[in-house]
mmCIF file of C-alpha atoms (C1' of nucleotides) in Angstrom:
data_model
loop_
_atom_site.group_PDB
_atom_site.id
_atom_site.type_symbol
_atom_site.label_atom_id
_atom_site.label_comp_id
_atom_site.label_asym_id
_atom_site.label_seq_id
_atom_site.Cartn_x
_atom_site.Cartn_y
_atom_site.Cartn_z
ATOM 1 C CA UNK A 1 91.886 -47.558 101.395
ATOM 2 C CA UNK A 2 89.244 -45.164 102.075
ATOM 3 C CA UNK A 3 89.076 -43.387 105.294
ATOM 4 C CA UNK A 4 86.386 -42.288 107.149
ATOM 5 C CA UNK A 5 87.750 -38.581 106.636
ATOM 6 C CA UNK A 6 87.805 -38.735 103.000
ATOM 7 C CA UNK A 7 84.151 -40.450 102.540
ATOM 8 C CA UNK A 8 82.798 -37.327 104.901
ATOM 9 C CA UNK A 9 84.591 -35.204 102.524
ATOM 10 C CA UNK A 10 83.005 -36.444 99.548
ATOM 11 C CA UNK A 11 79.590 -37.198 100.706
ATOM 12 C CA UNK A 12 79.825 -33.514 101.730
ATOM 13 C CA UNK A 13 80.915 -32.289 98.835
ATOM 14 C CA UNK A 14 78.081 -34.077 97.249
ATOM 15 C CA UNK A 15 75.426 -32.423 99.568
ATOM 16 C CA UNK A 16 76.648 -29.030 98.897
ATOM 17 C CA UNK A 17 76.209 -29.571 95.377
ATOM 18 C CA UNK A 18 72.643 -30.383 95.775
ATOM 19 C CA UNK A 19 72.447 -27.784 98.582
ATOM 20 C CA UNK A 20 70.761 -25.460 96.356
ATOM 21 C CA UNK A 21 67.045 -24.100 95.493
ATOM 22 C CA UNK A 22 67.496 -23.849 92.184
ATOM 23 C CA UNK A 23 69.582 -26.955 91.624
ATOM 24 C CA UNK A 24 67.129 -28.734 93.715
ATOM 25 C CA UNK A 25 64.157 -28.135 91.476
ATOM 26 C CA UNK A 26 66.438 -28.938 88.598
ATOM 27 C CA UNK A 27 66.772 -32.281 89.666
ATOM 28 C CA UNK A 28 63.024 -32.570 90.704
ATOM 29 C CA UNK A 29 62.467 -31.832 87.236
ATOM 30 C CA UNK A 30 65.291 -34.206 85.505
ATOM 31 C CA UNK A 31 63.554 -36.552 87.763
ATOM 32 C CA UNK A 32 61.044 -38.127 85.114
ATOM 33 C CA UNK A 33 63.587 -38.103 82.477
ATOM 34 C CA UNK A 34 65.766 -35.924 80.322
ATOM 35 C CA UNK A 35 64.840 -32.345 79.438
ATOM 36 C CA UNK A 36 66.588 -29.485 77.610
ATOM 37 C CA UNK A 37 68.396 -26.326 78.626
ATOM 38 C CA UNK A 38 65.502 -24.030 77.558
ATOM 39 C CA UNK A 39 62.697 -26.380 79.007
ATOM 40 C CA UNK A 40 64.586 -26.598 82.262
ATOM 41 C CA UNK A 41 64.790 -22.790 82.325
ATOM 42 C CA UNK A 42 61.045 -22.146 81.009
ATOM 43 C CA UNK A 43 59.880 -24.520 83.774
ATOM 44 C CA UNK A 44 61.793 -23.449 86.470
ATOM 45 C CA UNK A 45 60.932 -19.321 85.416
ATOM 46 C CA UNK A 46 65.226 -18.367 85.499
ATOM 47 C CA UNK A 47 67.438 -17.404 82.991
ATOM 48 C CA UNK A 48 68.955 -20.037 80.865
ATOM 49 C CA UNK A 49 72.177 -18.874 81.241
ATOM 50 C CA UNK A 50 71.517 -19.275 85.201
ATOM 51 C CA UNK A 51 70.575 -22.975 84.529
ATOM 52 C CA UNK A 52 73.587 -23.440 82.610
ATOM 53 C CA UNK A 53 75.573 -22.434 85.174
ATOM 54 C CA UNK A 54 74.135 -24.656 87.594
ATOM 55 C CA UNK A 55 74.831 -27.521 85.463
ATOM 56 C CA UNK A 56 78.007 -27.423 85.030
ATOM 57 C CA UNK A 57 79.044 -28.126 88.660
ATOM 58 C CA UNK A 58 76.492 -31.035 88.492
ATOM 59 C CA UNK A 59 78.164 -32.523 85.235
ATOM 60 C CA UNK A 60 81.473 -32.192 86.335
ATOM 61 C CA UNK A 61 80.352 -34.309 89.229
ATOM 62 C CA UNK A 62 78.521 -36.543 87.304
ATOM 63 C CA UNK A 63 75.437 -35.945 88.894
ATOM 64 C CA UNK A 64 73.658 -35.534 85.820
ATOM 65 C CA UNK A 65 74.609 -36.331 82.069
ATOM 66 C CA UNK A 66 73.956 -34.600 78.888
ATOM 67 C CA UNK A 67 73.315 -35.792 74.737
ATOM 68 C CA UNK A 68 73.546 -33.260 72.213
ATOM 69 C CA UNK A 69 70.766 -33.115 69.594
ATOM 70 C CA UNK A 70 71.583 -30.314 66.869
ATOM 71 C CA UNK A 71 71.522 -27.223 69.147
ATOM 72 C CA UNK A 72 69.614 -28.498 72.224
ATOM 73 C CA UNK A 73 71.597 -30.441 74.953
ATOM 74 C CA UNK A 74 69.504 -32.692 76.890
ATOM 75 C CA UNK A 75 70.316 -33.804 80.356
ATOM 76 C CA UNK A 76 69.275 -36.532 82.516
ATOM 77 C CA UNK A 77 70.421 -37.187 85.984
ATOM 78 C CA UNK A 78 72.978 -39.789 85.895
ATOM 79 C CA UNK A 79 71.676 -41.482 88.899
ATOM 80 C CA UNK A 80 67.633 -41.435 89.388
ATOM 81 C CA UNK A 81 67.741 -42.500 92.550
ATOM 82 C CA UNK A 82 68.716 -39.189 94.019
ATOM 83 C CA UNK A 83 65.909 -37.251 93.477
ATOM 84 C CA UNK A 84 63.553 -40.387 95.203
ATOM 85 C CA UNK A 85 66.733 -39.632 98.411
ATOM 86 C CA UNK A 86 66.066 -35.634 98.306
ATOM 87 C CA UNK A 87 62.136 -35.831 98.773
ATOM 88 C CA UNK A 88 62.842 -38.506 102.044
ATOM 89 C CA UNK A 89 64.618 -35.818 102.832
ATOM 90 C CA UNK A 90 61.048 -33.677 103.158
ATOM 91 C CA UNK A 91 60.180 -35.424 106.259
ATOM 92 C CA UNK A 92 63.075 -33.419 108.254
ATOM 93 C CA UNK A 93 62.354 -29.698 107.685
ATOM 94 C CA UNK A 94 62.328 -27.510 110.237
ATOM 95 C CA UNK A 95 59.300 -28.980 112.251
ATOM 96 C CA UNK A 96 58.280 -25.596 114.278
ATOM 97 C CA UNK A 97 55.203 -24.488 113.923
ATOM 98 C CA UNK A 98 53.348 -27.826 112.450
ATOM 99 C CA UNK A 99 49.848 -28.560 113.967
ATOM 100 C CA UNK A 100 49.501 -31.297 112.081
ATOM 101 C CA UNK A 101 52.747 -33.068 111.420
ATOM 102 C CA UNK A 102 52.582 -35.694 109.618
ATOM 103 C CA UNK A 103 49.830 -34.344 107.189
ATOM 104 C CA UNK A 104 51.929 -30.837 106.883
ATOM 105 C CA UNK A 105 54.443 -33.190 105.255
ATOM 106 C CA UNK A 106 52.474 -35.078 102.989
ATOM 107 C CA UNK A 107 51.032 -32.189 101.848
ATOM 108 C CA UNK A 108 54.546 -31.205 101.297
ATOM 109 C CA UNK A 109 55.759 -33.753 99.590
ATOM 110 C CA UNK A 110 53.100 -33.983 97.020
ATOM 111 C CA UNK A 111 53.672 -30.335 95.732
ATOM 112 C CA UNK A 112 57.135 -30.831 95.085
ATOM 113 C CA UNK A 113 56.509 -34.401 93.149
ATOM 114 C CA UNK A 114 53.835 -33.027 91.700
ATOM 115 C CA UNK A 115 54.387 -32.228 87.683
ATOM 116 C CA UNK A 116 54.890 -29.121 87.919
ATOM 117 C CA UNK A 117 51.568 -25.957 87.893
ATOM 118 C CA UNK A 118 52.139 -22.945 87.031
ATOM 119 C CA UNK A 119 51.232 -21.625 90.387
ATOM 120 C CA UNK A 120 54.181 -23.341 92.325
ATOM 121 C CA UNK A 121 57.005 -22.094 90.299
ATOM 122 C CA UNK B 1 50.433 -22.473 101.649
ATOM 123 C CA UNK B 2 53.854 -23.223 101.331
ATOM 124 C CA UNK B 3 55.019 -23.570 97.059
ATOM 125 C CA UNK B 4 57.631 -25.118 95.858
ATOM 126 C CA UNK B 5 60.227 -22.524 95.830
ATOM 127 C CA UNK B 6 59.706 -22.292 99.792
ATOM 128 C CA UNK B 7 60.269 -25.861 99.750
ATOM 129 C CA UNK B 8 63.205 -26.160 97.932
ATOM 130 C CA UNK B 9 64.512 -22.947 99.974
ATOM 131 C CA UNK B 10 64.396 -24.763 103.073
ATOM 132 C CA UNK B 11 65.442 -28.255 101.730
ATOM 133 C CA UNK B 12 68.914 -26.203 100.095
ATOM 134 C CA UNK B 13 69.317 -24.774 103.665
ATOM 135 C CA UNK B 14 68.882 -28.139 105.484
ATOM 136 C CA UNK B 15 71.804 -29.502 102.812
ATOM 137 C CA UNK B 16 73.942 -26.941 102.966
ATOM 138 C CA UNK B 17 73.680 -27.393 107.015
ATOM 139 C CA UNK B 18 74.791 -30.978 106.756
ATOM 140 C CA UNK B 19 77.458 -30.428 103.832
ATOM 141 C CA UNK B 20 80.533 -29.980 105.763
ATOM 142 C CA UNK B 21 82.998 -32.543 106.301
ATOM 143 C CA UNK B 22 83.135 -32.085 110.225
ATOM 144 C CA UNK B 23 79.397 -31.801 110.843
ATOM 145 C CA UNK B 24 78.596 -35.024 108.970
ATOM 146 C CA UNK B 25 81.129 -37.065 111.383
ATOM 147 C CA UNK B 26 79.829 -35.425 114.393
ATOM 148 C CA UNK B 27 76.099 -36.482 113.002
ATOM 149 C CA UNK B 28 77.118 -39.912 112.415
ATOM 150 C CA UNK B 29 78.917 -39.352 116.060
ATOM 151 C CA UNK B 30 75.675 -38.799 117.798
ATOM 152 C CA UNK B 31 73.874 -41.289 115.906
ATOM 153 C CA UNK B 32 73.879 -43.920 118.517
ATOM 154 C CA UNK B 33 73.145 -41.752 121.622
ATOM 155 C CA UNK B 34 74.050 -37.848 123.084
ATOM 156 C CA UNK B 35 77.581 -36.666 123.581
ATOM 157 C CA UNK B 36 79.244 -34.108 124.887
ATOM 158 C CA UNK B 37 81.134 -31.307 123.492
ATOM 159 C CA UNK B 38 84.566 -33.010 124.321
ATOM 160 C CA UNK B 39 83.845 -36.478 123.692
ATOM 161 C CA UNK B 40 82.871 -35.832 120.298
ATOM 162 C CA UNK B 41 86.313 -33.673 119.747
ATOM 163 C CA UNK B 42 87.950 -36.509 121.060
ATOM 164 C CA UNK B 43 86.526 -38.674 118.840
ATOM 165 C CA UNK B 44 86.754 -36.949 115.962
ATOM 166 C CA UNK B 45 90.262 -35.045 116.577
ATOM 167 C CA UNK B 46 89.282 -31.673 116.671
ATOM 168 C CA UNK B 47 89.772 -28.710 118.773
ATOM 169 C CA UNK B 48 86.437 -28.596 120.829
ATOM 170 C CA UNK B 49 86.221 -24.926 119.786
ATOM 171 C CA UNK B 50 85.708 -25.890 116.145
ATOM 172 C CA UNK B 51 82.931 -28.728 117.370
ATOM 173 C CA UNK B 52 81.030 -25.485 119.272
ATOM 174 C CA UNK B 53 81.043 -23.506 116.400
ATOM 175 C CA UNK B 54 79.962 -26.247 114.415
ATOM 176 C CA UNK B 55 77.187 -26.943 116.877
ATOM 177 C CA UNK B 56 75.678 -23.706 116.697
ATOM 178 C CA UNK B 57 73.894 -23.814 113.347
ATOM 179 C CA UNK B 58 73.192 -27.081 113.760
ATOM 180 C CA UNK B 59 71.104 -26.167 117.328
ATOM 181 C CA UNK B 60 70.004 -22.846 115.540
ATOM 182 C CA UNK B 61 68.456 -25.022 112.604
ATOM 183 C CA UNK B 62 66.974 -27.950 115.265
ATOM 184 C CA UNK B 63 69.136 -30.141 113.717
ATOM 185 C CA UNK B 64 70.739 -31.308 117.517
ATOM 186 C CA UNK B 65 69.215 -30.800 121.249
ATOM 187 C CA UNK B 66 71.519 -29.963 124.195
ATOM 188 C CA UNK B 67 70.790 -31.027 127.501
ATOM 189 C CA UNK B 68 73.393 -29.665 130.317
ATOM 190 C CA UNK B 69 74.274 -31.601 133.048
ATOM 191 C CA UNK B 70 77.025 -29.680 135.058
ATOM 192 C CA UNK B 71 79.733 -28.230 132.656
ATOM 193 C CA UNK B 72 78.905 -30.635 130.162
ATOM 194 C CA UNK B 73 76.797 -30.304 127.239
ATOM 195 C CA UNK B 74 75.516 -33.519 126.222
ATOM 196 C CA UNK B 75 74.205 -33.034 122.743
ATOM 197 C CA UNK B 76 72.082 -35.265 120.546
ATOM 198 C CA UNK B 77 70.146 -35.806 117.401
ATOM 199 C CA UNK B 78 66.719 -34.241 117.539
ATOM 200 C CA UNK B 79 65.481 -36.622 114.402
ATOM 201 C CA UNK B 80 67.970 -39.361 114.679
ATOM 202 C CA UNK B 81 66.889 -40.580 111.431
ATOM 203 C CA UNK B 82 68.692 -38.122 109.400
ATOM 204 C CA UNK B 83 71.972 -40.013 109.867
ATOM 205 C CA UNK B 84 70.612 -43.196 108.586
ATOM 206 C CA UNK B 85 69.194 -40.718 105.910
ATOM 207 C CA UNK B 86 72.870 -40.006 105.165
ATOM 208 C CA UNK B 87 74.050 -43.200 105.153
ATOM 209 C CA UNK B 88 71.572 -44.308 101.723
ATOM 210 C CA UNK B 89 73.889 -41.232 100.123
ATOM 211 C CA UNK B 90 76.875 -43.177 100.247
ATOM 212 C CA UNK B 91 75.465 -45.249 97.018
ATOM 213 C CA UNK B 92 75.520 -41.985 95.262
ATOM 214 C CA UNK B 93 79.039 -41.074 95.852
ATOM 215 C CA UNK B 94 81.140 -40.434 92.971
ATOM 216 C CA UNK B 95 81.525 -43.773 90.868
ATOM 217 C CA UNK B 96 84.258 -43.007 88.626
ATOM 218 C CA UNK B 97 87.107 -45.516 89.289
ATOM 219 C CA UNK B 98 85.518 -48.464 90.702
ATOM 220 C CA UNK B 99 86.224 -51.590 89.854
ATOM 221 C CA UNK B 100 83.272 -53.276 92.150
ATOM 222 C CA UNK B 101 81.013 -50.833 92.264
ATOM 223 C CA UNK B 102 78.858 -52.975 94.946
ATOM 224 C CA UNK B 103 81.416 -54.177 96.855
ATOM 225 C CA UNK B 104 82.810 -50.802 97.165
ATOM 226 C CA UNK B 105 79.584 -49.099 98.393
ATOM 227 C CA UNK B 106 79.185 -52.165 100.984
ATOM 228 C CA UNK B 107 83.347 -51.270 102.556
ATOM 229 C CA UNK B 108 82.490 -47.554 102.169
ATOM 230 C CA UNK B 109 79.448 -48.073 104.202
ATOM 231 C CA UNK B 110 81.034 -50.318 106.336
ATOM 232 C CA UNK B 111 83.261 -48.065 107.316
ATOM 233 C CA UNK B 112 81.098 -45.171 107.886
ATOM 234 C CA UNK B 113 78.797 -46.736 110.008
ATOM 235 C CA UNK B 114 81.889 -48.816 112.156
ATOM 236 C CA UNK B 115 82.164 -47.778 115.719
ATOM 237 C CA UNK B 116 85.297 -44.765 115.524
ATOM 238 C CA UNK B 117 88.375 -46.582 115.172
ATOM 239 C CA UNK B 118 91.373 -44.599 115.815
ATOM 240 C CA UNK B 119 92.572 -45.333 112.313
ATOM 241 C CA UNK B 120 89.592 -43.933 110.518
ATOM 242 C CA UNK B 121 89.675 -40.577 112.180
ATOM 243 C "C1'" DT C 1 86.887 -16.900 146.902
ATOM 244 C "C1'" DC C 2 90.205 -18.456 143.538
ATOM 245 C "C1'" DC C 3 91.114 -21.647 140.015
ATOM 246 C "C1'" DA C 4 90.416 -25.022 136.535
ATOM 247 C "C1'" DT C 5 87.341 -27.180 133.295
ATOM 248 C "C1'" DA C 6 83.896 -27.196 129.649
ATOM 249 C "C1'" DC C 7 81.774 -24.417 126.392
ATOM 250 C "C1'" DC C 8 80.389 -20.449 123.881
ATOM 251 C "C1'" DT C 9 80.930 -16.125 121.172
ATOM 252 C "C1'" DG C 10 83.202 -12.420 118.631
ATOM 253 C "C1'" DC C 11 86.565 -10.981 115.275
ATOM 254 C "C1'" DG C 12 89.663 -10.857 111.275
ATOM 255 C "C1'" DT C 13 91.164 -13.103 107.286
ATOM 256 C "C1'" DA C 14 91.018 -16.426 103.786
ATOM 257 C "C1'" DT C 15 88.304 -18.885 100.629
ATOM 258 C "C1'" DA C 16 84.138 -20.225 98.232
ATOM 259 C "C1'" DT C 17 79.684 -19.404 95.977
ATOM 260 C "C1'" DA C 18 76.162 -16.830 93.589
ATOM 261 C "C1'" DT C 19 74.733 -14.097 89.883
ATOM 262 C "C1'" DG C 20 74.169 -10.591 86.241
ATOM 263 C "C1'" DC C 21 76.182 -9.420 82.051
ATOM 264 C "C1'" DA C 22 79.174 -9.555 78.071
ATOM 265 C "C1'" DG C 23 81.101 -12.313 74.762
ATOM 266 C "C1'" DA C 24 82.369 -16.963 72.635
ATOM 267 C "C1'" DT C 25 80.682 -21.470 70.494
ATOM 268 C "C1'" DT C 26 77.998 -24.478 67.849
ATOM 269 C "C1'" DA C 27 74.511 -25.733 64.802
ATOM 270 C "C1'" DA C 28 70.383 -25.026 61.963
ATOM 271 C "C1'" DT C 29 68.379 -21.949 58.411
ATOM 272 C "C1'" DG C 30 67.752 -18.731 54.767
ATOM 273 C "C1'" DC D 1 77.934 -16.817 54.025
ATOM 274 C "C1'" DA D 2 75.147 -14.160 57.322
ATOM 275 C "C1'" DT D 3 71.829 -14.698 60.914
ATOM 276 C "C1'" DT D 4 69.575 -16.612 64.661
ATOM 277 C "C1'" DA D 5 68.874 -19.886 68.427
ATOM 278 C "C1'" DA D 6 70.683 -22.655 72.189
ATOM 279 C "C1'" DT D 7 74.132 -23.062 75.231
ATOM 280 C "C1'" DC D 8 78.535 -22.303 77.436
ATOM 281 C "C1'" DT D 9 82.302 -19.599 79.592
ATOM 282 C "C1'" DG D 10 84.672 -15.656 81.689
ATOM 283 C "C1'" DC D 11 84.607 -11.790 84.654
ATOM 284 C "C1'" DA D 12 83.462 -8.645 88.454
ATOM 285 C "C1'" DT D 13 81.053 -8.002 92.556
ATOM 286 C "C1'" DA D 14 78.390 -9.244 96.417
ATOM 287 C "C1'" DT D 15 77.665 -12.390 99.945
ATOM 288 C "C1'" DA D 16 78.475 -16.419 102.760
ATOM 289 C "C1'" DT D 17 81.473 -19.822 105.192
ATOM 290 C "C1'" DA D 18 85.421 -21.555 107.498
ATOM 291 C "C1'" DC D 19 88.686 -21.326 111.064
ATOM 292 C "C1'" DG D 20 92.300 -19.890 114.259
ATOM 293 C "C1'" DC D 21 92.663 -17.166 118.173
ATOM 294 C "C1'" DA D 22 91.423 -14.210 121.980
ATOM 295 C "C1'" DG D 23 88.307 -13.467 125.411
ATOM 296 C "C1'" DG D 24 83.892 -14.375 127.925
ATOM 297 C "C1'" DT D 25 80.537 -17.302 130.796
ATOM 298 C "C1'" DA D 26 79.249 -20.889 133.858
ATOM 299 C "C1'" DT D 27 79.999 -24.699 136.938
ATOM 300 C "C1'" DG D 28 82.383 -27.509 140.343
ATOM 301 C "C1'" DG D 29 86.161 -28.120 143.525
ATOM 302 C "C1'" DA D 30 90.072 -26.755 146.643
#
DNA sequence: TCCATACCTGCGTATATATGCAGATTAATG
DNA sequence: CATTAATCTGCATATATACGCAGGTATGGA
């Protein structure tokens, strides 16, 4: 019998694990299917050992899964569906200073679903 | 010219705003309408202290308006959407141990989104 | 003006998170 | 079997958050 206390606690716990820059452009980047350690890293321009350690929080909460192929461990985000949630989530950022709303977001939203350029790293 | 990393920045910061426990029920408190200070302590069983010093970030970051009328604060969502936002998360809550998944999601939301029943607290 | 109510803020302590770095694991390769 | 590559884990430190409690501000009423 869940209570409404215990589904605020998880559903927060949930946000604080995506409540993160880096973790939130590693799931941007799981977001068209599974990628490496090293390819995650290379894309994202941090240490590898700094993306390791910001999956493991995310596997042990299932948030993403991973297959091991010889030395490379590939992970995918066990439910896609997220990363469409996080960039509805573009539409609420801190609205001050916006001439333009609604074109400051799209703008927005198209560089972070954009495959990612060099430039935007 | 905002890049990605500015986005993600700010996205992280508006999660880790809304990934506490206490400020998500006070969210989905205000979601049909403004409240003030005590009335949402009330409804949530907190000390009203703790609901202030919840508040605060969450009027530093825009996230809530207050509009005084006497020696109450009547507070309220400044994009109301965000809570229905945070209701499509429930789906993604951990699904280990379900034997229903749907039917699960359905009470879970069910319950979030129920007017405050004592028992739910 | 004195008091009570409704909120807010500051402070100290406890706890959690982030992050660089060193070292351990695991698997392919020579 | 030694070496290297890819990844993980542990540790120490820095920083951030949470939360109870004390004290402060503002408003309305006696």
């Amino acid at each position: 019998m869940p209570s409404r206390i215990v589904v605020s606690r998880e559903l927060a716990e949930l946000l604080k694990l995506l409540a993160h820059p880096d973790r939130l452009r590693m799931i941007e980047e799981l977001r068209h299917g599974e990628k490496d350690v090293t390819s995650i890293a290379a894309a994202l321009d941090l240490p590898s050992t700094r993306i390791s350690q910001h999956l493991a929080p995310l596997r042990a909460h299932r948030l993403v899964e991973d297959r091991r192929e010889g030395r490379n461990h590939f992970y995918r985000l066990t439910q896609p569906a997220i990363a469409a949630w996080i960039v509805e989530a573009l539409e609420f950022l801190d609205v001050r200073s916006r001439l333009d709303e609604s074109a400051h977001i799209e703008r927005v939203r198209e560089l972070w679903t954009a495959d990612t350029p060099a430039s935007s790293r």
